[in-house]
Coordinates of C-alpha atoms in Angstrom, one line a residue:
M114 CA -7.5 -10.2 -25.0
A115 CA -5.6 -8.3 -27.7
E116 CA -8.7 -6.2 -28.2
Q117 CA -9.0 -5.6 -24.4
K118 CA -5.6 -4.6 -24.3
K119 CA -6.2 -2.2 -27.2
N120 CA -9.2 -0.7 -25.4
R121 CA -7.1 -0.2 -22.2
S122 CA -4.5 1.7 -24.1
T123 CA -7.0 4.2 -24.9
A124 CA -8.6 4.5 -21.8
T125 CA -7.9 7.2 -19.0
S126 CA -6.9 5.2 -16.2
V127 CA -4.8 5.3 -13.1
A128 CA -1.9 3.2 -14.6
G129 CA -1.8 6.2 -17.4
E130 CA 1.6 7.8 -17.4
V131 CA 0.6 11.4 -16.5
E132 CA 3.6 13.5 -15.6
A133 CA 3.3 14.6 -12.0
S134 CA 5.2 17.4 -10.5
L135 CA 8.9 16.9 -9.7
L136 CA 8.5 17.1 -6.0
S137 CA 5.9 14.3 -5.9
Q138 CA 8.2 12.1 -8.0
L139 CA 11.2 12.8 -5.6
R140 CA 8.8 12.0 -2.6
V141 CA 8.2 8.6 -4.2
I142 CA 11.9 8.0 -4.6
G143 CA 12.6 9.3 -1.1
D144 CA 10.1 6.9 0.4
I145 CA 11.7 3.9 -1.5
Y146 CA 15.1 4.7 0.0
W147 CA 13.8 5.8 3.6
I148 CA 12.6 2.0 4.1
S149 CA 15.2 0.4 2.2
P150 CA 17.9 -1.8 3.9
V151 CA 20.6 0.2 2.1
R152 CA 19.6 3.5 3.6
N153 CA 22.2 3.7 6.4
R154 CA 24.9 2.7 4.0
L155 CA 23.8 5.2 1.4
I156 CA 23.8 8.1 4.1
L157 CA 27.6 7.1 5.2
M158 CA 28.5 7.1 1.6
I159 CA 26.8 10.5 0.9
L160 CA 28.4 12.0 4.0
G161 CA 31.9 10.5 2.8
V162 CA 31.5 12.1 -0.5
F163 CA 30.4 15.4 1.0
S164 CA 33.4 15.4 3.2
I165 CA 35.8 14.7 0.3
I166 CA 34.3 17.5 -1.8
I167 CA 34.7 19.9 0.9
V168 CA 38.3 19.0 1.4
T169 CA 38.8 18.9 -2.5
S170 CA 37.4 22.4 -2.8
A171 CA 39.7 23.7 -0.1
G172 CA 42.5 22.3 -1.9
Q173 CA 41.4 23.9 -5.2
V174 CA 41.2 27.2 -3.4
L175 CA 44.7 26.7 -2.4
L176 CA 45.8 25.7 -5.9
N177 CA 44.1 29.0 -7.3
R178 CA 46.1 30.9 -4.7
W179 CA 49.1 29.3 -5.9
N180 CA 48.7 31.0 -9.3
V181 CA 49.8 34.4 -8.1
P182 CA 53.4 33.5 -6.8
F183 CA 53.9 30.9 -9.6
Y184 CA 53.1 33.2 -12.5
D185 CA 54.7 36.3 -10.9
A186 CA 57.9 34.1 -10.7
L187 CA 57.5 33.3 -14.3
S188 CA 57.0 37.1 -15.2
R189 CA 60.2 37.9 -13.1
R190 CA 62.1 35.0 -14.6
D191 CA 62.9 33.9 -10.9
F192 CA 63.9 30.3 -11.3
P193 CA 64.4 29.4 -7.7
A194 CA 61.1 30.8 -6.8
F195 CA 59.7 28.8 -9.9
V196 CA 61.1 25.6 -8.6
D197 CA 59.8 26.1 -5.1
Q198 CA 56.2 26.9 -6.5
L199 CA 56.4 23.5 -8.5
M200 CA 57.2 21.6 -5.3
V201 CA 54.2 23.4 -3.6
F202 CA 51.9 22.4 -6.7
F203 CA 53.1 18.7 -6.5
A204 CA 52.2 18.7 -2.9
I205 CA 48.6 20.2 -3.6
A206 CA 48.2 17.9 -6.7
S207 CA 49.0 14.8 -4.5
V208 CA 46.5 15.4 -2.0
L209 CA 43.9 16.1 -4.7
L210 CA 44.8 13.0 -6.7
V211 CA 44.1 10.7 -3.4
L212 CA 40.8 12.6 -2.9
N213 CA 39.7 12.1 -6.6
V214 CA 40.3 8.3 -6.4
A215 CA 38.5 8.1 -3.0
Q216 CA 35.6 10.0 -4.6
T217 CA 35.4 7.9 -7.7
W218 CA 35.3 4.7 -5.5
L219 CA 32.6 6.2 -3.4
N220 CA 30.5 7.5 -6.4
Q221 CA 30.6 3.9 -8.1
M222 CA 29.7 2.3 -4.7
T223 CA 26.9 4.8 -4.4
R224 CA 25.6 3.8 -7.9
L225 CA 25.6 0.2 -6.8
K226 CA 23.6 0.8 -3.7
L227 CA 21.2 3.1 -5.2
R228 CA 20.4 0.5 -7.9
E229 CA 20.1 -2.3 -5.3
G230 CA 17.7 -0.4 -3.2
L231 CA 15.5 0.7 -6.2
T232 CA 15.6 -2.6 -8.0
R233 CA 14.8 -4.7 -4.9
D234 CA 11.9 -2.4 -4.1
L235 CA 10.2 -2.2 -7.6
V236 CA 10.6 -6.1 -7.9
G237 CA 9.3 -6.5 -4.2
E238 CA 6.2 -4.3 -5.2
W239 CA 5.6 -6.0 -8.4
L240 CA 5.7 -9.6 -7.3
Q241 CA 3.3 -8.8 -4.4
P242 CA 0.6 -11.7 -4.7
R243 CA -1.5 -11.3 -7.8
R244 CA -0.1 -7.8 -8.6
A245 CA 2.0 -8.6 -11.7
F246 CA -0.9 -10.4 -13.4
K247 CA -3.3 -7.5 -12.5
L248 CA -0.8 -4.9 -13.8
S249 CA -0.5 -7.0 -17.0
N250 CA -4.2 -6.4 -17.7
S251 CA -3.9 -2.6 -16.8
G252 CA -2.9 -1.3 -20.3
P253 CA 0.4 -0.3 -21.9
I254 CA 2.3 0.3 -18.5
G255 CA 2.1 -3.4 -17.5
V256 CA 2.9 -4.9 -21.1
N257 CA 6.7 -5.0 -20.6
P258 CA 7.7 -4.1 -17.1
D259 CA 11.1 -5.7 -17.4
Q260 CA 12.4 -2.6 -19.3
R261 CA 11.4 -0.5 -16.2
L262 CA 12.7 -3.0 -13.7
H263 CA 16.2 -3.4 -15.3
E264 CA 17.2 -0.8 -17.6
D265 CA 15.3 2.2 -16.3
A266 CA 16.4 1.3 -12.5
R267 CA 19.9 1.1 -13.7
H268 CA 19.9 4.4 -15.6
L269 CA 18.1 6.3 -13.0
S270 CA 20.5 5.1 -10.2
E271 CA 23.6 5.9 -12.2
M272 CA 22.3 9.2 -13.4
S273 CA 21.1 10.2 -10.1
T274 CA 24.6 9.5 -8.5
D275 CA 26.5 11.5 -11.3
L276 CA 24.0 14.5 -11.3
G277 CA 23.5 14.6 -7.5
F278 CA 27.1 14.5 -6.7
G279 CA 28.0 16.7 -9.6
L280 CA 25.2 19.4 -8.3
L281 CA 26.9 19.1 -4.8
Q282 CA 30.4 19.6 -5.9
A283 CA 29.3 22.6 -8.1
S284 CA 27.5 24.1 -5.2
I285 CA 30.5 23.7 -2.8
L286 CA 32.8 25.0 -5.4
L287 CA 30.6 28.2 -5.9
I288 CA 30.5 29.0 -2.3
S289 CA 34.3 28.5 -2.0
F290 CA 35.3 30.6 -4.9
V291 CA 32.6 33.3 -4.7
G292 CA 34.6 34.8 -1.9
V293 CA 37.9 34.5 -3.6
L294 CA 36.5 36.3 -6.8
W295 CA 34.8 38.9 -4.7
T296 CA 38.2 39.7 -3.1
F297 CA 39.9 39.9 -6.4
S298 CA 37.1 42.2 -7.7
S299 CA 37.7 44.6 -4.8
G300 CA 40.8 45.8 -6.4
F301 CA 39.4 46.5 -9.8
V302 CA 39.5 50.1 -10.5
F303 CA 38.1 51.1 -13.9
N304 CA 39.4 54.4 -15.7
V305 CA 37.1 56.0 -18.1
Y306 CA 37.8 59.4 -19.5
G307 CA 39.6 60.4 -16.5
Y308 CA 37.2 59.1 -13.9
S309 CA 38.1 56.2 -11.8
F310 CA 35.4 54.1 -10.1
S311 CA 35.1 50.4 -9.0
I312 CA 32.2 48.0 -8.9
P313 CA 31.9 45.7 -5.8
G314 CA 32.3 42.1 -6.9
Y315 CA 32.5 43.1 -10.4
M316 CA 33.7 39.6 -11.6
V317 CA 31.3 37.7 -9.5
W318 CA 28.3 39.7 -11.1
A319 CA 29.9 39.1 -14.5
A320 CA 30.1 35.3 -13.9
F321 CA 26.4 35.3 -12.6
L322 CA 25.1 37.1 -15.6
Y323 CA 27.1 35.0 -18.1
A324 CA 26.0 31.8 -16.6
A325 CA 22.4 33.0 -16.2
S326 CA 22.1 33.7 -20.0
A327 CA 23.6 30.4 -20.8
S328 CA 21.2 28.6 -18.3
W329 CA 18.0 30.4 -19.6
L330 CA 18.9 29.7 -23.3
S331 CA 19.7 26.1 -22.7
W332 CA 16.3 25.5 -20.9
L333 CA 14.5 27.3 -23.9
V334 CA 16.2 25.1 -26.5
G335 CA 16.3 21.9 -24.5
R336 CA 13.2 21.6 -22.5
K337 CA 11.5 19.4 -25.1
L338 CA 14.3 16.6 -24.5
I339 CA 12.2 15.3 -21.5
K340 CA 9.3 14.3 -23.7
Y341 CA 11.7 13.1 -26.5
N342 CA 13.7 10.9 -23.9
A343 CA 10.6 9.4 -22.5
D344 CA 9.3 8.5 -25.9
R345 CA 12.5 6.9 -27.0
Y346 CA 12.7 4.7 -23.9
Q347 CA 9.1 3.6 -24.5
K348 CA 9.9 2.7 -28.1
E349 CA 13.2 1.0 -26.9
S350 CA 11.0 -1.3 -24.7
E351 CA 8.5 -2.1 -27.3
L352 CA 11.3 -3.3 -29.7
R353 CA 12.8 -5.4 -26.9
F354 CA 9.5 -6.9 -26.2
S355 CA 8.9 -7.7 -30.1
L356 CA 12.4 -9.5 -30.3
M357 CA 11.7 -11.4 -27.1
R358 CA 8.3 -12.5 -28.3
V359 CA 9.7 -13.8 -31.6
N360 CA 12.7 -15.7 -29.8
E361 CA 10.2 -17.4 -27.5
H362 CA 7.8 -18.5 -30.6
I363 CA 10.7 -19.0 -33.0
D364 CA 9.6 -22.8 -33.5
A365 CA 6.2 -22.1 -34.7
I366 CA 7.2 -19.0 -36.7
S367 CA 9.7 -21.2 -38.5
L368 CA 7.0 -23.9 -39.1
Y369 CA 4.6 -21.5 -40.7
R370 CA 7.4 -19.9 -42.5
G371 CA 6.5 -16.6 -41.1
E372 CA 10.0 -15.0 -40.8
A373 CA 9.1 -12.4 -43.5
D374 CA 5.8 -11.4 -41.8
E375 CA 7.6 -11.1 -38.5
N376 CA 10.4 -9.2 -40.1
R377 CA 7.9 -6.8 -41.3
R378 CA 6.1 -6.3 -37.7
I379 CA 9.6 -5.7 -36.2
G380 CA 10.5 -3.3 -38.9
F381 CA 7.4 -1.1 -37.8
D382 CA 8.9 -1.1 -34.2
I383 CA 12.5 -0.4 -35.6
D384 CA 11.0 2.4 -37.6
S385 CA 9.1 3.9 -34.6
L386 CA 12.1 3.9 -32.6
L387 CA 14.3 5.5 -35.3
A388 CA 11.8 8.4 -35.6
A389 CA 11.8 8.9 -31.8
I390 CA 15.7 9.0 -31.8
R391 CA 15.6 11.4 -34.9
L392 CA 13.7 13.9 -32.9
L393 CA 16.0 13.4 -30.0
V394 CA 19.0 14.0 -32.2
T395 CA 17.7 17.2 -33.6
A396 CA 16.9 18.5 -30.2
L397 CA 20.5 17.5 -28.9
T398 CA 22.0 19.1 -31.9
Q399 CA 20.0 22.3 -31.3
L400 CA 21.2 22.3 -27.5
T401 CA 24.9 21.7 -28.7
W402 CA 24.8 25.1 -30.5
V403 CA 24.1 26.7 -27.2
T404 CA 26.5 24.6 -24.8
S405 CA 29.4 24.4 -27.3
G406 CA 28.9 28.0 -28.2
Y407 CA 29.2 29.2 -24.7
G408 CA 32.0 26.7 -24.1
W409 CA 34.2 28.3 -26.7
I410 CA 33.4 31.9 -25.5
T411 CA 34.2 30.8 -21.9
I412 CA 37.9 30.3 -23.0
V413 CA 38.4 34.3 -23.3
A414 CA 35.4 35.5 -21.4
P415 CA 37.3 35.8 -18.0
I416 CA 40.2 37.6 -19.6
L417 CA 37.9 39.9 -21.4
V418 CA 36.1 40.8 -18.1
A419 CA 39.4 41.4 -16.2
A420 CA 41.4 43.1 -19.3
P421 CA 40.4 46.5 -18.7
V422 CA 41.7 46.4 -14.9
Y423 CA 45.0 44.5 -16.3
F424 CA 45.8 47.0 -19.0
A425 CA 45.0 49.9 -16.7
G426 CA 47.9 48.6 -14.6
N427 CA 46.0 47.8 -11.5
L428 CA 46.7 43.9 -11.6
S429 CA 49.7 42.0 -12.0
F430 CA 50.0 39.1 -14.3
G431 CA 49.7 36.6 -11.6
G432 CA 46.8 38.3 -10.1
L433 CA 45.1 38.3 -13.6
M434 CA 45.8 34.4 -13.9
A435 CA 44.3 33.8 -10.2
A436 CA 41.2 36.0 -11.1
V437 CA 40.8 33.9 -14.3
G438 CA 41.2 30.8 -12.4
A439 CA 38.4 32.0 -9.9
F440 CA 36.1 33.3 -12.6
N441 CA 36.4 29.9 -14.4
Q442 CA 35.5 27.8 -11.0
V443 CA 32.6 30.1 -10.3
H444 CA 31.4 30.1 -13.8
D445 CA 31.8 26.3 -14.0
A446 CA 29.9 25.9 -10.9
L447 CA 27.1 28.3 -12.3
K448 CA 26.9 26.5 -15.7
W449 CA 26.4 23.0 -14.3
F450 CA 22.8 23.4 -15.3
V451 CA 23.9 24.1 -19.0
N452 CA 26.6 21.5 -19.2
N453 CA 24.1 18.7 -17.7
F454 CA 20.8 20.0 -19.4
G455 CA 20.7 16.8 -21.7
A456 CA 21.4 14.5 -18.9
I457 CA 18.9 16.3 -16.7
A458 CA 16.1 16.0 -19.2
D459 CA 17.0 12.1 -19.6
W460 CA 17.0 11.8 -15.8
R461 CA 13.5 13.5 -15.6
A462 CA 12.1 11.1 -18.3
T463 CA 13.5 8.1 -16.5
L464 CA 12.3 9.3 -13.1
L465 CA 8.9 9.7 -14.6
R466 CA 8.9 6.1 -16.1
I467 CA 10.1 4.6 -12.8
T468 CA 7.7 6.6 -10.4
S469 CA 4.6 6.1 -12.7
F470 CA 5.4 2.3 -12.9
R471 CA 5.7 1.9 -9.1
Q472 CA 2.5 3.9 -8.5
A473 CA 0.7 1.8 -11.1
V474 CA 1.8 -1.3 -9.5
Q475 CA 0.5 -0.2 -6.2
A476 CA -2.7 1.1 -7.6
T477 CA -3.8 -2.2 -8.8
D478 CA -4.8 -3.2 -5.4
I479 CA -7.2 -0.1 -5.4
R480 CA -8.4 -0.4 -8.7
N481 CA -9.4 -4.1 -8.2
S482 CA -11.3 -3.3 -5.0
V483 CA -13.9 -1.0 -6.4
D484 CA -17.6 -1.9 -7.3
Q485 CA -18.7 -4.0 -10.1
R486 CA -16.0 -6.6 -9.4
I487 CA -16.4 -10.3 -8.4
K488 CA -16.2 -10.4 -4.4
F489 CA -13.5 -12.7 -2.9
A490 CA -14.0 -14.0 0.6
E491 CA -13.2 -17.0 2.8
S492 CA -15.9 -19.6 3.2
G493 CA -15.5 -20.1 6.8
S494 CA -15.9 -23.8 6.2
N495 CA -14.1 -26.5 4.2
E496 CA -15.9 -25.8 0.9
I497 CA -15.6 -23.6 -2.1
R498 CA -18.6 -21.6 -2.8
L499 CA -19.5 -20.0 -6.2
D500 CA -22.4 -17.6 -5.8
S501 CA -24.2 -16.1 -8.8
L502 CA -20.8 -16.1 -10.6
K503 CA -20.6 -13.8 -13.7
I504 CA -17.3 -13.0 -15.6
T505 CA -16.9 -10.1 -18.0
A506 CA -14.8 -11.1 -20.8
P507 CA -13.5 -8.9 -23.5
R508 CA -16.6 -9.5 -26.1
A509 CA -19.0 -11.1 -23.6
T510 CA -20.2 -12.0 -20.3
V511 CA -20.0 -15.7 -19.1
R512 CA -21.5 -17.3 -16.0
L513 CA -21.7 -20.4 -14.0
K514 CA -25.0 -22.0 -14.7
E515 CA -25.8 -23.1 -11.1
K516 CA -26.4 -20.1 -9.1
Q517 CA -25.0 -21.5 -6.0
A518 CA -22.3 -24.0 -6.7
V519 CA -20.7 -25.8 -3.6
V520 CA -17.6 -28.0 -3.7
K521 CA -17.2 -29.9 -0.3
E522 CA -14.1 -31.3 1.1
G523 CA -13.2 -34.5 -0.6
E524 CA -15.3 -34.0 -3.9
R525 CA -14.2 -34.6 -7.3
V526 CA -15.9 -31.9 -9.6
L527 CA -15.7 -31.3 -13.2
I528 CA -16.7 -27.9 -14.6
T529 CA -17.3 -28.1 -18.4
S530 CA -18.6 -25.4 -20.8
E531 CA -20.2 -24.6 -24.1
P532 CA -18.0 -24.6 -27.2
G533 CA -16.2 -21.4 -27.7
I534 CA -16.1 -20.3 -24.2
D535 CA -12.7 -19.6 -22.6
R536 CA -12.6 -21.9 -19.8
T537 CA -9.3 -20.2 -18.3
L538 CA -11.4 -17.2 -17.4
L539 CA -13.3 -19.2 -14.7
F540 CA -10.1 -20.6 -13.6
R541 CA -8.4 -17.1 -13.1
A542 CA -11.6 -16.0 -11.4
I543 CA -11.5 -18.9 -8.8
A544 CA -7.9 -18.2 -8.3
G545 CA -8.6 -14.3 -7.8
L546 CA -6.7 -13.2 -10.8
W547 CA -9.6 -12.2 -12.8
P548 CA -11.8 -9.7 -10.8
W549 CA -14.1 -8.4 -13.6
G550 CA -17.6 -9.5 -13.2
A551 CA -20.0 -10.0 -10.4
G552 CA -21.0 -12.6 -7.7
T553 CA -18.8 -14.2 -5.0
V554 CA -15.8 -16.5 -4.9
S555 CA -15.4 -18.2 -1.4
L556 CA -12.5 -20.3 -0.7
P557 CA -11.7 -22.4 2.4
T558 CA -10.0 -20.5 5.2
D559 CA -6.2 -21.3 5.6
A560 CA -6.5 -24.1 3.1
N561 CA -3.8 -25.4 1.1
V562 CA -5.1 -24.7 -2.4
I563 CA -3.1 -25.3 -5.5
F564 CA -4.1 -24.0 -8.9
M565 CA -2.6 -25.8 -11.8
P566 CA -2.6 -23.8 -14.9
R567 CA -3.2 -25.2 -18.5
L568 CA 0.6 -24.5 -19.3
P569 CA 2.8 -25.7 -16.2
Y570 CA 5.4 -23.4 -15.0
F571 CA 8.8 -24.6 -14.0
P572 CA 11.5 -22.2 -12.8
P573 CA 14.9 -22.2 -14.3
G574 CA 17.3 -24.4 -12.5
T575 CA 17.7 -28.0 -11.7
L576 CA 15.0 -30.7 -12.0
R577 CA 14.8 -31.1 -8.3
E578 CA 14.1 -27.3 -8.0
A579 CA 11.5 -27.6 -10.7
M580 CA 9.7 -30.4 -8.8
S581 CA 9.9 -28.8 -5.5
Y582 CA 8.7 -25.5 -6.5
P583 CA 8.0 -23.1 -4.6
V584 CA 9.2 -24.8 -1.2
G585 CA 12.7 -24.9 -2.3
K586 CA 15.1 -27.6 -3.4
D587 CA 15.4 -29.3 0.0
G588 CA 11.7 -29.7 0.4
F589 CA 11.7 -33.3 -0.7
S590 CA 14.2 -36.2 -0.5
D591 CA 15.6 -38.0 -3.6
E592 CA 13.4 -40.9 -2.8
E593 CA 10.2 -38.9 -2.9
L594 CA 11.4 -37.1 -6.2
V595 CA 12.3 -40.4 -7.7
S596 CA 9.0 -42.2 -6.7
A597 CA 6.8 -39.4 -8.2
L598 CA 8.8 -39.4 -11.5
H599 CA 8.3 -43.2 -11.8
E600 CA 4.6 -43.0 -10.9
L601 CA 4.2 -40.6 -13.8
G602 CA 6.2 -42.4 -16.3
L603 CA 9.2 -40.0 -16.2
T604 CA 11.8 -42.7 -15.5
R605 CA 14.1 -41.3 -18.0
L606 CA 14.5 -38.2 -15.6
E607 CA 15.3 -40.1 -12.4
S608 CA 19.1 -39.5 -13.0
M609 CA 18.6 -35.8 -13.9
L610 CA 17.6 -34.4 -10.5
D611 CA 20.5 -32.1 -10.5
F612 CA 20.7 -31.3 -14.1
R613 CA 20.1 -27.7 -15.0
A614 CA 17.8 -27.0 -18.1
R615 CA 15.0 -24.9 -19.5
W616 CA 12.5 -27.7 -18.7
D617 CA 9.6 -26.0 -20.7
R618 CA 11.9 -26.6 -23.8
E619 CA 13.5 -30.0 -22.7
L620 CA 10.3 -31.8 -22.3
S621 CA 7.4 -32.7 -24.5
D622 CA 3.9 -31.2 -23.7
D623 CA 2.8 -34.6 -22.1
E624 CA 6.0 -34.7 -20.2
Q625 CA 5.7 -31.4 -18.8
K626 CA 2.0 -32.0 -17.6
S627 CA 3.1 -35.3 -16.2
L628 CA 6.0 -33.5 -14.2
A629 CA 3.4 -30.9 -13.0
F630 CA 1.3 -33.6 -11.6
A631 CA 4.5 -35.3 -10.1
R632 CA 5.0 -32.1 -8.4
L633 CA 1.3 -32.3 -7.2
K634 CA 1.8 -35.7 -5.8
L635 CA 4.8 -34.5 -3.7
H636 CA 2.9 -31.4 -2.2
K637 CA -0.2 -33.3 -1.5
P638 CA -2.5 -30.3 -1.4
R639 CA -6.1 -30.6 0.4
W640 CA -7.6 -28.6 -2.4
V641 CA -6.6 -28.6 -6.2
V642 CA -8.1 -26.5 -9.0
I643 CA -7.0 -27.6 -12.5
D644 CA -7.3 -25.6 -15.7
E645 CA -7.5 -28.1 -18.7
A646 CA -4.2 -29.7 -17.8
L647 CA -5.9 -33.2 -18.2
D648 CA -7.3 -32.4 -21.8
G649 CA -5.3 -33.5 -24.9
M650 CA -2.9 -35.9 -22.9
E651 CA -2.1 -39.2 -24.5
A652 CA -4.0 -42.2 -23.0
G653 CA -1.0 -43.6 -21.3
A654 CA 0.0 -40.2 -19.5
H655 CA -3.8 -39.5 -18.7
D656 CA -4.1 -42.9 -17.0
R657 CA -1.2 -42.4 -14.8
V658 CA -2.4 -38.9 -13.8
M659 CA -5.8 -40.6 -13.0
G660 CA -3.9 -43.1 -10.9
V661 CA -2.2 -40.4 -8.8
L662 CA -5.5 -38.8 -8.1
R663 CA -7.1 -41.8 -7.1
N664 CA -4.3 -43.6 -5.0
H665 CA -2.2 -40.6 -3.8
L666 CA -4.5 -38.0 -3.5
G667 CA -7.7 -39.7 -2.5
K668 CA -8.5 -37.3 0.3
S669 CA -7.8 -34.2 -1.8
T670 CA -10.7 -32.0 -3.2
V671 CA -10.2 -31.8 -7.0
V672 CA -12.0 -29.2 -9.3
H673 CA -11.1 -29.8 -13.0
I674 CA -12.2 -27.1 -15.5
G675 CA -12.1 -28.9 -18.7
R676 CA -13.9 -31.3 -21.2
E677 CA -16.3 -34.1 -20.5
D678 CA -15.0 -37.0 -18.5
R679 CA -13.5 -39.6 -20.6
G680 CA -15.1 -42.4 -18.7
D681 CA -12.8 -42.6 -15.9
H682 CA -15.6 -41.9 -13.4
V683 CA -13.3 -39.9 -11.2
F684 CA -15.5 -36.8 -11.1
A685 CA -18.7 -37.6 -9.5
K686 CA -20.2 -34.1 -9.6
V687 CA -20.5 -31.7 -12.9
L688 CA -21.0 -28.0 -13.1
H689 CA -21.5 -26.0 -16.3
F690 CA -20.0 -22.8 -17.6
V691 CA -22.3 -20.8 -20.1
S692 CA -22.6 -17.8 -22.0
D693 CA -24.9 -14.9 -20.6
P694 CA -27.1 -13.4 -23.2
S695 CA -28.1 -10.6 -20.9
G696 CA -24.5 -9.5 -20.5
H697 CA -22.1 -7.6 -22.6
G698 CA -18.4 -7.5 -22.9
M699 CA -15.9 -4.8 -21.9
E700 CA -16.0 -3.1 -25.3
G701 CA -17.6 0.2 -25.0
E702 CA -17.0 0.4 -21.3
G703 CA -14.7 3.0 -20.1
L704 CA -12.7 0.5 -18.3
E705 CA -11.9 3.0 -15.5
G706 CA -9.9 1.4 -12.9
V707 CA -8.9 -1.6 -15.0

């Protein structure tokens, strides 16, 4: 499997993270929210923020006009007028304060709803039947999806809110103050060597030219940040996956005294992440030269632009301060791109990761429906049919020896294999999880089939929830649960039905398997396919399981993929899983569509 993943990582596949156009990525996000339950609330919140920004901009225009009488009162040393203008200021500032608080609340709630809609959609798409397993075999994009489902979804939601509302506010401020600045510019008369002339909208054009030069230079210096951010997030997810892997297997690592080796392996991931961050730091430092440089110049730029008119006596001190304020508002709106270029690059990288992941999840259904795959069908009768079944493994091809194998209702069938063959491949193929190969797998129509993996799964929660899974904790009565535990020799657990634990760590291997069969006894399925769960059990636990199969699941059809019968004489029919010398493995194939 490791070799298979290595091959897939180099393959050119649909799941590859090829950067699509920004418009196509935004279309994907738009489709997510258009069908999301949070759509209407999001629309109301965005309209609320839009309204607040409009009113806030009007208040800032009033505040800019307030500069003229306030600074003129200062220049005249007119104290009563100064006090009057202070009262006007506090009135305007109080309204703006309330608006700022309301906008902050709406911003945070919009973040919350954006994340809710995006995360629920991604998790819903990922957990469509069989998709998560198929994605895990689709190359690097499926190795650690938790990073994209959790961290990337959070990051994209927060940044989209901040950047989106920031751009909206900058746009409205620009529209509001361009007119104000144009009005101030109309009175600017230049006197050069005895000639007088005016430039309509002089300060507006100066602000546009100044911001345009800063934006162009920022894009030129900082455009590589998109790639560097994407690489950084990929390395972060790889390090997180390595740490989780070590934590999950810490018992075995400690027994082998493999801490030093694991430290070395994680060290490689840390070095890779640090190298990616160093590139990002260098690029951000280069961008800071541009953004900070323009930031310092901006302190004096509007005064320098208006200075010729002021010193010529065509502009009062109050008018100069109002013009400077309007210039700064227009320039701040125009340089939104400069101030946020690093964040925009980060947002683009996260948007790419989210959209490519969602498209890869959805594409698994297409990739696994093309030719050269096992066909899955309904048998139309009460039987399981395996016709000419071949399975392509990473290094070889294996097949069912019987060309046409039929398992009829009520039969007990054992499928054994030659030494060295991965029997789990057959289990996955029958369950529809492993589509690579040839032949047909037909399952009974509308049948209640339970597939029992070699390692049982118990969800986090109470013992009651683990035994009832997946029907919910109220699926069975206490009497039924206790009876199942007693039947499988798990009497010590009878008083722990509402006890919460990690049952895969709380119980021994035999107890976990016994608990899985206790769950099977409760559900009483008509059809059961078991993957080696009976192999390796202690004699006592094995005998109790066989008792359940005979006495409580006597009418169920049971297919066990595992070792030879121990002499229980439960399985009356035997099929054989063998290697296929005429086939070859996945190595060397393009694996397009895998």
